[in-house]
Structure formats: structure tokens, C-alpha cells
PDB file of C-alpha atoms and ligand atoms in Angstrom:
ATOM      1  CA  UNK M 358      92.753  41.823 100.816  1.00 53.00           C
ATOM      2  CA  UNK M 359      94.856  45.259 100.751  1.00 57.00           C
ATOM      3  CA  UNK M 360      98.409  45.302  99.500  1.00 57.00           C
ATOM      4  CA  UNK M 361     100.823  46.199 102.225  1.00 78.00           C
ATOM      5  CA  UNK M 362     102.325  48.944 101.243  1.00 87.00           C
ATOM      6  CA  UNK M 363     106.139  49.318 102.760  1.00 93.00           C
ATOM      7  CA  UNK M 364     107.546  51.909 105.167  1.00 96.00           C
ATOM      8  CA  UNK M 365     110.257  53.115 102.337  1.00 97.00           C
ATOM      9  CA  UNK M 366     106.931  53.499  99.977  1.00 97.00           C
ATOM     10  CA  UNK M 367     104.418  55.156 102.283  1.00 97.00           C
ATOM     11  CA  UNK M 368     107.889  57.403 103.462  1.00 98.00           C
ATOM     12  CA  UNK M 369     108.172  58.367  99.576  1.00 98.00           C
ATOM     13  CA  UNK M 370     104.592  59.093  98.840  1.00 98.00           C
ATOM     14  CA  UNK M 371     104.899  61.743 101.524  1.00 98.00           C
ATOM     15  CA  UNK M 372     108.001  63.103 100.414  1.00 98.00           C
ATOM     16  CA  UNK M 373     106.362  63.988  97.100  1.00 98.00           C
ATOM     17  CA  UNK M 374     103.006  64.585  98.072  1.00 98.00           C
ATOM     18  CA  UNK M 375     104.754  67.021 100.488  1.00 98.00           C
ATOM     19  CA  UNK M 376     105.682  69.231  97.415  1.00 98.00           C
ATOM     20  CA  UNK M 377     103.533  68.582  94.795  1.00 99.00           C
ATOM     21  CA  UNK M 378     100.417  67.829  96.923  1.00 98.00           C
ATOM     22  CA  UNK M 379      98.827  70.461  99.375  1.00 97.00           C
ATOM     23  CA  UNK M 380      96.222  69.766 102.567  1.00 97.00           C
ATOM     24  CA  UNK M 381      93.242  70.278 101.582  1.00 98.00           C
ATOM     25  CA  UNK M 382      90.369  70.132 104.425  1.00 98.00           C
ATOM     26  CA  UNK M 383      88.005  68.258 102.606  1.00 98.00           C
ATOM     27  CA  UNK M 384      89.476  65.625 101.925  1.00 98.00           C
ATOM     28  CA  UNK M 385      90.721  65.076 104.519  1.00 98.00           C
ATOM     29  CA  UNK M 386      88.065  65.095 105.875  1.00 98.00           C
ATOM     30  CA  UNK M 387      86.555  62.539 103.679  1.00 99.00           C
ATOM     31  CA  UNK M 388      89.064  59.743 104.507  1.00 98.00           C
ATOM     32  CA  UNK M 389      88.329  60.672 108.774  1.00 98.00           C
ATOM     33  CA  UNK M 390      85.185  60.680 107.709  1.00 98.00           C
ATOM     34  CA  UNK M 391      84.919  57.598 106.016  1.00 99.00           C
ATOM     35  CA  UNK M 392      87.215  56.201 108.496  1.00 98.00           C
ATOM     36  CA  UNK M 393      84.969  56.732 111.333  1.00 98.00           C
ATOM     37  CA  UNK M 394      82.021  55.094 110.178  1.00 98.00           C
ATOM     38  CA  UNK M 395      84.102  52.190 109.936  1.00 98.00           C
ATOM     39  CA  UNK M 396      84.436  51.978 105.771  1.00 98.00           C
ATOM     40  CA  UNK M 397      87.413  49.592 104.322  1.00 98.00           C
ATOM     41  CA  UNK M 398      91.148  51.922 103.860  1.00 97.00           C
ATOM     42  CA  UNK M 399      90.986  50.858 100.146  1.00 98.00           C
ATOM     43  CA  UNK M 400      90.295  54.854  98.650  1.00 98.00           C
ATOM     44  CA  UNK M 401      93.380  56.180  96.875  1.00 98.00           C
ATOM     45  CA  UNK M 402      96.132  57.235  97.581  1.00 98.00           C
ATOM     46  CA  UNK M 403      96.729  61.329  97.140  1.00 98.00           C
ATOM     47  CA  UNK M 404      98.822  61.220  94.266  1.00 98.00           C
ATOM     48  CA  UNK M 405      96.577  58.468  93.137  1.00 98.00           C
ATOM     49  CA  UNK M 406      93.592  60.460  93.575  1.00 98.00           C
ATOM     50  CA  UNK M 407      95.463  63.606  91.717  1.00 98.00           C
ATOM     51  CA  UNK M 408      96.533  61.919  88.965  1.00 98.00           C
ATOM     52  CA  UNK M 409      93.115  61.249  87.886  1.00 99.00           C
ATOM     53  CA  UNK M 410      91.959  64.936  88.721  1.00 99.00           C
ATOM     54  CA  UNK M 411      94.711  65.204  86.177  1.00 99.00           C
ATOM     55  CA  UNK M 412      94.245  63.032  83.370  1.00 98.00           C
ATOM     56  CA  UNK M 413      90.610  64.971  83.616  1.00 99.00           C
ATOM     57  CA  UNK M 414      91.838  68.090  83.314  1.00 98.00           C
ATOM     58  CA  UNK M 415      94.113  67.183  80.931  1.00 98.00           C
ATOM     59  CA  UNK M 416      91.049  65.749  78.154  1.00 98.00           C
ATOM     60  CA  UNK M 417      89.255  68.824  79.372  1.00 98.00           C
ATOM     61  CA  UNK M 418      86.631  66.145  80.708  1.00 99.00           C
ATOM     62  CA  UNK M 419      83.420  67.821  81.716  1.00 98.00           C
ATOM     63  CA  UNK M 420      81.220  64.445  81.844  1.00 98.00           C
ATOM     64  CA  UNK M 421      82.848  61.805  84.204  1.00 99.00           C
ATOM     65  CA  UNK M 422      81.191  58.192  85.856  1.00 99.00           C
ATOM     66  CA  UNK M 423      82.870  56.445  88.132  1.00 99.00           C
ATOM     67  CA  UNK M 424      81.930  52.997  89.363  1.00 99.00           C
ATOM     68  CA  UNK M 425      83.076  52.106  93.186  1.00 99.00           C
ATOM     69  CA  UNK M 426      82.182  55.223  94.951  1.00 99.00           C
ATOM     70  CA  UNK M 427      83.018  53.631  98.870  1.00 99.00           C
ATOM     71  CA  UNK M 428      83.473  56.703 100.775  1.00 99.00           C
ATOM     72  CA  UNK M 429      83.893  59.447  97.543  1.00 99.00           C
ATOM     73  CA  UNK M 430      87.329  60.613  97.796  1.00 99.00           C
ATOM     74  CA  UNK M 431      88.273  59.614  94.317  1.00 99.00           C
ATOM     75  CA  UNK M 432      84.789  61.037  93.639  1.00 99.00           C
ATOM     76  CA  UNK M 433      86.616  64.571  95.700  1.00 99.00           C
ATOM     77  CA  UNK M 434      89.085  64.873  93.609  1.00 99.00           C
ATOM     78  CA  UNK M 435      87.643  63.740  90.097  1.00 99.00           C
ATOM     79  CA  UNK M 436      85.000  65.573  90.629  1.00 99.00           C
ATOM     80  CA  UNK M 437      87.116  68.515  91.275  1.00 98.00           C
ATOM     81  CA  UNK M 438      88.608  67.961  88.337  1.00 99.00           C
ATOM     82  CA  UNK M 439      85.571  69.241  85.690  1.00 98.00           C
ATOM     83  CA  UNK M 440      83.766  72.299  85.282  1.00 98.00           C
ATOM     84  CA  UNK M 441      81.248  75.139  85.963  1.00 97.00           C
ATOM     85  CA  UNK M 442      78.399  72.565  84.270  1.00 98.00           C
ATOM     86  CA  UNK M 443      80.724  69.146  84.510  1.00 98.00           C
ATOM     87  CA  UNK M 444      79.159  66.584  85.825  1.00 98.00           C
ATOM     88  CA  UNK M 445      80.507  63.299  87.928  1.00 99.00           C
ATOM     89  CA  UNK M 446      77.942  60.028  87.785  1.00 99.00           C
ATOM     90  CA  UNK M 447      79.472  57.685  90.207  1.00 99.00           C
ATOM     91  CA  UNK M 448      77.870  54.046  90.968  1.00 99.00           C
ATOM     92  CA  UNK M 449      77.702  52.086  94.520  1.00 99.00           C
ATOM     93  CA  UNK M 450      76.002  49.027  96.166  1.00 99.00           C
ATOM     94  CA  UNK M 451      75.691  49.787  99.886  1.00 99.00           C
ATOM     95  CA  UNK M 452      73.553  52.154 101.027  1.00 98.00           C
ATOM     96  CA  UNK M 453      75.682  52.946 103.780  1.00 98.00           C
ATOM     97  CA  UNK M 454      79.272  53.334 101.926  1.00 99.00           C
ATOM     98  CA  UNK M 455      76.847  55.752  99.078  1.00 99.00           C
ATOM     99  CA  UNK M 456      75.574  58.034 102.419  1.00 99.00           C
ATOM    100  CA  UNK M 457      78.823  58.716 104.103  1.00 99.00           C
ATOM    101  CA  UNK M 458      79.417  59.779 100.960  1.00 99.00           C
ATOM    102  CA  UNK M 459      77.408  61.524  99.694  1.00 99.00           C
ATOM    103  CA  UNK M 460      78.351  63.699 103.285  1.00 99.00           C
ATOM    104  CA  UNK M 461      81.340  63.942 101.495  1.00 99.00           C
ATOM    105  CA  UNK M 462      80.439  65.763  98.593  1.00 99.00           C
ATOM    106  CA  UNK M 463      78.453  67.929 100.310  1.00 99.00           C
ATOM    107  CA  UNK M 464      81.292  68.957 102.564  1.00 99.00           C
ATOM    108  CA  UNK M 465      83.501  69.395  99.791  1.00 99.00           C
ATOM    109  CA  UNK M 466      80.866  71.646  98.481  1.00 98.00           C
ATOM    110  CA  UNK M 467      80.740  69.481  95.058  1.00 98.00           C
ATOM    111  CA  UNK M 468      76.637  68.637  95.532  1.00 98.00           C
ATOM    112  CA  UNK M 469      75.477  70.081  92.212  1.00 98.00           C
ATOM    113  CA  UNK M 470      78.346  68.199  90.334  1.00 98.00           C
ATOM    114  CA  UNK M 471      77.875  64.701  91.790  1.00 99.00           C
ATOM    115  CA  UNK M 472      75.295  62.824  91.332  1.00 99.00           C
ATOM    116  CA  UNK M 473      75.404  59.013  93.433  1.00 99.00           C
ATOM    117  CA  UNK M 474      73.912  56.175  92.197  1.00 99.00           C
ATOM    118  CA  UNK M 475      72.565  53.206  94.152  1.00 98.00           C
ATOM    119  CA  UNK M 476      72.838  48.806  93.324  1.00 98.00           C
ATOM    120  CA  UNK M 477      74.602  47.259  91.002  1.00 99.00           C
ATOM    121  CA  UNK M 478      76.969  49.161  88.663  1.00 99.00           C
ATOM    122  CA  UNK M 479      76.347  46.263  85.878  1.00 98.00           C
ATOM    123  CA  UNK M 480      72.661  47.152  86.155  1.00 98.00           C
ATOM    124  CA  UNK M 481      72.523  50.887  86.611  1.00 98.00           C
ATOM    125  CA  UNK M 482      75.469  51.155  84.014  1.00 98.00           C
ATOM    126  CA  UNK M 483      73.028  49.299  81.554  1.00 98.00           C
ATOM    127  CA  UNK M 484      70.404  51.639  81.429  1.00 98.00           C
ATOM    128  CA  UNK M 485      73.254  54.632  80.174  1.00 98.00           C
ATOM    129  CA  UNK M 486      72.609  56.300  77.317  1.00 97.00           C
ATOM    130  CA  UNK M 487      75.205  56.117  74.676  1.00 93.00           C
ATOM    131  CA  UNK M 488      75.062  59.672  74.162  1.00 98.00           C
ATOM    132  CA  UNK M 489      75.815  61.913  74.948  1.00 98.00           C
ATOM    133  CA  UNK M 490      79.170  60.835  74.722  1.00 98.00           C
ATOM    134  CA  UNK M 491      81.256  60.657  78.424  1.00 98.00           C
ATOM    135  CA  UNK M 492      85.107  61.459  78.628  1.00 99.00           C
ATOM    136  CA  UNK M 493      86.409  59.510  81.020  1.00 99.00           C
ATOM    137  CA  UNK M 494      85.555  56.925  83.089  1.00 99.00           C
ATOM    138  CA  UNK M 495      86.918  54.974  86.730  1.00 99.00           C
ATOM    139  CA  UNK M 496      86.903  51.431  87.199  1.00 99.00           C
ATOM    140  CA  UNK M 497      86.902  50.764  91.098  1.00 99.00           C
ATOM    141  CA  UNK M 498      84.513  48.154  92.521  1.00 99.00           C
ATOM    142  CA  UNK M 499      83.975  44.599  92.372  1.00 98.00           C
ATOM    143  CA  UNK M 500      86.905  42.986  90.552  1.00 98.00           C
ATOM    144  CA  UNK M 501      85.184  40.035  89.370  1.00 98.00           C
ATOM    145  CA  UNK M 502      83.334  42.865  87.186  1.00 98.00           C
ATOM    146  CA  UNK M 503      85.603  44.121  85.954  1.00 98.00           C
ATOM    147  CA  UNK M 504      85.488  43.071  82.125  1.00 98.00           C
ATOM    148  CA  UNK M 505      81.140  43.789  82.017  1.00 98.00           C
ATOM    149  CA  UNK M 506      82.500  47.412  83.497  1.00 99.00           C
ATOM    150  CA  UNK M 507      85.632  48.189  80.541  1.00 99.00           C
ATOM    151  CA  UNK M 508      82.575  46.956  78.079  1.00 98.00           C
ATOM    152  CA  UNK M 509      79.771  49.326  79.290  1.00 98.00           C
ATOM    153  CA  UNK M 510      82.472  52.141  79.359  1.00 99.00           C
ATOM    154  CA  UNK M 511      83.489  51.406  75.513  1.00 98.00           C
ATOM    155  CA  UNK M 512      80.029  52.334  74.298  1.00 98.00           C
ATOM    156  CA  UNK M 513      79.642  55.089  77.177  1.00 98.00           C
ATOM    157  CA  UNK M 514      83.006  57.007  76.263  1.00 98.00           C
ATOM    158  CA  UNK M 515      83.548  59.444  73.675  1.00 98.00           C
ATOM    159  CA  UNK M 516      86.662  58.671  70.348  1.00 98.00           C
ATOM    160  CA  UNK M 517      89.528  60.320  72.569  1.00 98.00           C
ATOM    161  CA  UNK M 518      88.070  59.560  75.925  1.00 98.00           C
ATOM    162  CA  UNK M 519      89.897  57.636  78.669  1.00 99.00           C
ATOM    163  CA  UNK M 520      88.633  54.579  80.392  1.00 99.00           C
ATOM    164  CA  UNK M 521      90.899  53.780  84.095  1.00 99.00           C
ATOM    165  CA  UNK M 522      90.640  50.822  86.070  1.00 99.00           C
ATOM    166  CA  UNK M 523      92.291  50.132  89.416  1.00 98.00           C
ATOM    167  CA  UNK M 524      94.008  47.224  90.946  1.00 98.00           C
ATOM    168  CA  UNK M 525      94.888  45.319  88.015  1.00 98.00           C
ATOM    169  CA  UNK M 526      98.354  44.397  89.812  1.00 98.00           C
ATOM    170  CA  UNK M 527      97.852  43.279  93.722  1.00 97.00           C
ATOM    171  CA  UNK M 528     101.532  42.558  94.859  1.00 96.00           C
ATOM    172  CA  UNK M 529     101.803  41.110  91.653  1.00 97.00           C
ATOM    173  CA  UNK M 530      99.304  38.162  92.365  1.00 98.00           C
ATOM    174  CA  UNK M 531      97.682  38.619  89.368  1.00 98.00           C
ATOM    175  CA  UNK M 532     100.562  37.457  87.368  1.00 98.00           C
ATOM    176  CA  UNK M 533     101.021  34.650  89.590  1.00 98.00           C
ATOM    177  CA  UNK M 534     100.702  31.228  88.052  1.00 98.00           C
ATOM    178  CA  UNK M 535     100.726  29.950  91.150  1.00 98.00           C
ATOM    179  CA  UNK M 536      97.251  32.005  92.700  1.00 98.00           C
ATOM    180  CA  UNK M 537      93.791  30.242  90.788  1.00 97.00           C
ATOM    181  CA  UNK M 538      91.659  30.997  93.702  1.00 97.00           C
ATOM    182  CA  UNK M 539      91.128  34.633  93.689  1.00 98.00           C
ATOM    183  CA  UNK M 540      88.043  35.599  92.113  1.00 98.00           C
ATOM    184  CA  UNK M 541      89.430  39.514  92.148  1.00 98.00           C
ATOM    185  CA  UNK M 542      92.532  37.793  90.475  1.00 98.00           C
ATOM    186  CA  UNK M 543      90.622  35.955  88.123  1.00 98.00           C
ATOM    187  CA  UNK M 544      88.884  39.182  87.616  1.00 98.00           C
ATOM    188  CA  UNK M 545      91.439  41.445  86.210  1.00 98.00           C
ATOM    189  CA  UNK M 546      93.561  38.399  84.391  1.00 98.00           C
ATOM    190  CA  UNK M 547      89.113  38.259  82.392  1.00 98.00           C
ATOM    191  CA  UNK M 548      89.947  41.501  81.141  1.00 98.00           C
ATOM    192  CA  UNK M 549      93.724  41.249  80.266  1.00 99.00           C
ATOM    193  CA  UNK M 550      92.413  38.409  78.052  1.00 98.00           C
ATOM    194  CA  UNK M 551      90.011  40.556  76.351  1.00 98.00           C
ATOM    195  CA  UNK M 552      92.528  44.047  75.834  1.00 98.00           C
ATOM    196  CA  UNK M 553      94.867  40.736  73.860  1.00 98.00           C
ATOM    197  CA  UNK M 554      92.050  41.176  70.916  1.00 98.00           C
ATOM    198  CA  UNK M 555      90.122  44.107  71.986  1.00 98.00           C
ATOM    199  CA  UNK M 556      90.514  46.748  68.912  1.00 98.00           C
ATOM    200  CA  UNK M 557      87.986  49.240  71.007  1.00 98.00           C
ATOM    201  CA  UNK M 558      90.739  50.522  72.997  1.00 98.00           C
ATOM    202  CA  UNK M 559      94.191  51.203  73.433  1.00 98.00           C
ATOM    203  CA  UNK M 560      96.093  49.683  76.639  1.00 98.00           C
ATOM    204  CA  UNK M 561      99.079  49.891  79.588  1.00 98.00           C
ATOM    205  CA  UNK M 562      99.283  49.349  83.101  1.00 98.00           C
ATOM    206  CA  UNK M 563     101.506  51.206  85.459  1.00 98.00           C
ATOM    207  CA  UNK M 564     102.146  49.459  88.371  1.00 98.00           C
ATOM    208  CA  UNK M 565     103.311  51.720  91.480  1.00 97.00           C
ATOM    209  CA  UNK M 566     104.591  51.136  94.983  1.00 97.00           C
ATOM    210  CA  UNK M 567     103.663  54.216  97.571  1.00 97.00           C
ATOM    211  CA  UNK M 568     100.873  53.990 100.607  1.00 96.00           C
ATOM    212  CA  UNK M 569      98.434  51.598  98.621  1.00 96.00           C
ATOM    213  CA  UNK M 570     101.843  48.374  98.822  1.00 96.00           C
ATOM    214  CA  UNK M 571     102.338  47.557  95.652  1.00 97.00           C
ATOM    215  CA  UNK M 572      99.347  48.050  92.464  1.00 97.00           C
ATOM    216  CA  UNK M 573      98.601  49.848  89.654  1.00 98.00           C
ATOM    217  CA  UNK M 574      96.167  51.378  87.477  1.00 98.00           C
ATOM    218  CA  UNK M 575      95.817  49.913  83.948  1.00 98.00           C
ATOM    219  CA  UNK M 576      95.146  52.597  81.376  1.00 98.00           C
ATOM    220  CA  UNK M 577      92.792  53.076  78.403  1.00 99.00           C
ATOM    221  CA  UNK M 578      91.991  55.230  75.343  1.00 98.00           C
ATOM    222  CA  UNK M 579      89.118  55.062  73.588  1.00 98.00           C
ATOM    223  CA  UNK M 580      89.862  54.064  69.608  1.00 98.00           C
TER     224      UNK M 580
HETATM  225  N1  LIG Z 142      86.659  55.334  94.426  1.00 71.95           N
HETATM  226  C1  LIG Z 142      87.133  54.038  95.526  1.00 71.95           C
HETATM  227  C2  LIG Z 142      87.307  53.004  96.250  1.00 71.95           C
HETATM  228  C3  LIG Z 142      86.675  52.149  96.002  1.00 71.95           C
HETATM  229  S1  LIG Z 142      86.166  51.162  96.652  1.00 71.95           S
HETATM  230  C4  LIG Z 142      87.767  55.487  95.888  1.00 71.95           C
HETATM  231  O1  LIG Z 142      89.236  55.363  95.401  1.00 71.95           O
HETATM  232  O2  LIG Z 142      87.453  56.701  96.785  1.00 71.95           O
HETATM  233  C5  LIG Z 142      84.644  49.735  96.002  1.00 71.95           C
HETATM  234  C6  LIG Z 142      83.854  50.045  96.144  1.00 71.95           C
HETATM  235  O3  LIG Z 142      82.881  49.171  95.112  1.00 71.95           O
HETATM  236  C7  LIG Z 142      82.863  49.554  96.866  1.00 71.95           C
HETATM  237  O4  LIG Z 142      82.117  50.982  97.934  1.00 71.95           O
HETATM  238  C8  LIG Z 142      81.644  49.344  97.332  1.00 71.95           C
HETATM  239  O5  LIG Z 142      80.762  49.030  97.915  1.00 71.95           O
HETATM  240  C9  LIG Z 142      81.654  49.142  95.596  1.00 71.95           C
HETATM  241  N2  LIG Z 142      80.705  47.830  95.533  1.00 71.95           N
HETATM  242  C10 LIG Z 142      81.008  46.873  95.677  1.00 71.95           C
HETATM  243  N3  LIG Z 142      80.251  46.513  94.444  1.00 71.95           N
HETATM  244  C11 LIG Z 142      79.050  47.081  93.625  1.00 71.95           C
HETATM  245  C12 LIG Z 142      78.680  46.602  92.777  1.00 71.95           C
HETATM  246  N4  LIG Z 142      78.127  45.718  92.422  1.00 71.95           N
HETATM  247  N5  LIG Z 142      77.988  47.551  91.492  1.00 71.95           N
HETATM  248  C13 LIG Z 142      79.152  49.106  92.563  1.00 71.95           C
HETATM  249  N6  LIG Z 142      78.933  49.272  93.997  1.00 71.95           N
HETATM  250  C14 LIG Z 142      80.252  48.203  94.260  1.00 71.95           C
HETATM  251  C1  LIG Z 143      90.311  46.854  98.261  1.00 71.95           C
HETATM  252  C2  LIG Z 143      89.386  47.561  96.813  1.00 71.95           C
HETATM  253  C3  LIG Z 143      90.595  48.540  96.473  1.00 71.95           C
HETATM  254  O1  LIG Z 143      89.359  48.975  94.928  1.00 71.95           O
HETATM  255  C4  LIG Z 143      91.651  48.857  96.785  1.00 71.95           C
HETATM  256  O2  LIG Z 143      91.586  49.768  95.711  1.00 71.95           O
HETATM  257  C5  LIG Z 143      92.260  48.132  97.236  1.00 71.95           C
HETATM  258  C6  LIG Z 143      91.828  46.622  98.048  1.00 71.95           C
HETATM  259  C7  LIG Z 143      90.760  45.094  98.225  1.00 71.95           C
HETATM  260  O3  LIG Z 143      88.448  44.333  98.063  1.00 71.95           O
HETATM  261  O4  LIG Z 143      90.350  44.627  99.040  1.00 71.95           O
HETATM  262 MG1  LIG Z 144      90.518  50.270  94.723  1.00 71.95          MG
END
């Protein structure tokens, strides 16, 4: 279940966005087309999408991986950070989601930079060569596989590259000792337990409130 946003958090996001994030036809089209074709409303918020974009630009990303495409909303934010010869590969299990995402990516004029790979992401990732390395991986698919995705991302990302994982706070439920029957929550905890002793990355969680409720990104740098 998506975390419930509080009206004040929504208002605050919209207030900040009104100064910092211009209205954008392709991103609005991606949201509307995804909603009207019945995709779940679980894409990153505009502010989070822009943070992904700024991050990719900060590290000069030319090669980006995304795990979990949905309708391509975060894909568009990330792909827009790429230079002319940059590329983004995004993994999606659902044929329907991939079809809608392709429409949205085409509408955004990003067809030549983005490739959608259909199928279970764990299998698709395992088939990727570890050379040349990738600059950034955004992990945002089925949460029980978070650790699998992180380990693949560590294999594929260059030193100094970045791995970002969505939905690691989940209304604080990840830290709630009374929650023991939710495989999404357990998937995040497994990731955190692993990271405690992982020498390949250094990471932090930033919890956020906003249009998407109370949740957060885990941000990791490949050492
Ligand atoms: N990153 C998107 C949201 C992704 S929602 C955005 O912010 O715009 C999560 C997506 O992961 C869904 O589309 C779902 O179909 C997909 N998914 C779930 N399990 C998967 C798997 N095993 N492999 C690949 N994609 C998967
Ligand atoms: C869900 C998945 C997401 O990736 C997200 O950002 C929010 C909610 C979900 O499956 O409920
Ligand atoms: Mg998410």
C-alpha cells in the first residue's frame, strides 16, 4: 500500500515545486497517460524525479540503469540528464507497463536514449556484462528483491557511481518491530542488514514527507 500523504505535505511539495520545477508537457503526459491506462499511481514525485535528474548530472552520468519502469516517469527524469550519446536501460516485468512507458518515452523524444527490457529484472541484470561500467542505478521494483538488485548494481556500477533505492522508509514501518508479515518491509530490512557490513558501498537513508507520503531514498556510493 502506498503511504498516505498528509495534505500539508502535498501543499509544501507544490509550493516548492512552483519555484523550482517548471511545468512540463512530456512529464504531465506520462502521468496522465499512465493514469488513464490504469497503471498504479506509485511513480516518484516531481521533486524526487528532479533529485534523480540532478544527481545524474552531478556525477556526469552517461550510462544509467533503472529497475522498475512503470510508465516511465522516473525514466524520463533520469534520461533527460544524459548527454547526446548517453543511454538508459530500464527493466520492467509487466508487458502493459512497458507498453505505456514506451509511449511516454517516445512522446518525450527520448526513444533513442532509452531501452526498456521486458522480464524479471534479476534475470535481465545477471545477463549484463560488468564492462563497460554504469554510472547510476535506480532501484524501484519489487521490494523483496532489493538485496539481489543491490548486489547486481554493485557489480555493474563504477567506483564513484551511485545506487539509489526507493521506498526504504515506508511510513516508518521498516523500523516498526510490530510489522513482521509484510514481504516488502522484510525486503528493505534485508537490504539494510546486508549494508551494515558491505564494504563495496557507503550509504545513507534520507526520509522524506511530501506528495508521496512519508517514505525515503537510500543513497549509496560505490567505493
Ligand atoms: N520507477 C517508476 C515506478 C516503478 S513502480 C517511477 O518512479 O516512475 C515498480 C515497477 O516495478 C512496476 O511497474 C512493476 O511492474 C515493476 N516490477 C515488479 N516486479 C518486477 C520484477 N521482478 N522485475 C522487473 N520489474 C518489476
Ligand atoms: C509502491 C511501490 C513503489 O515503488 C512506490 O514508490 C510506492 C508504492 C507499492 O507497491 O505500493
Ligand atoms: Mg517507488
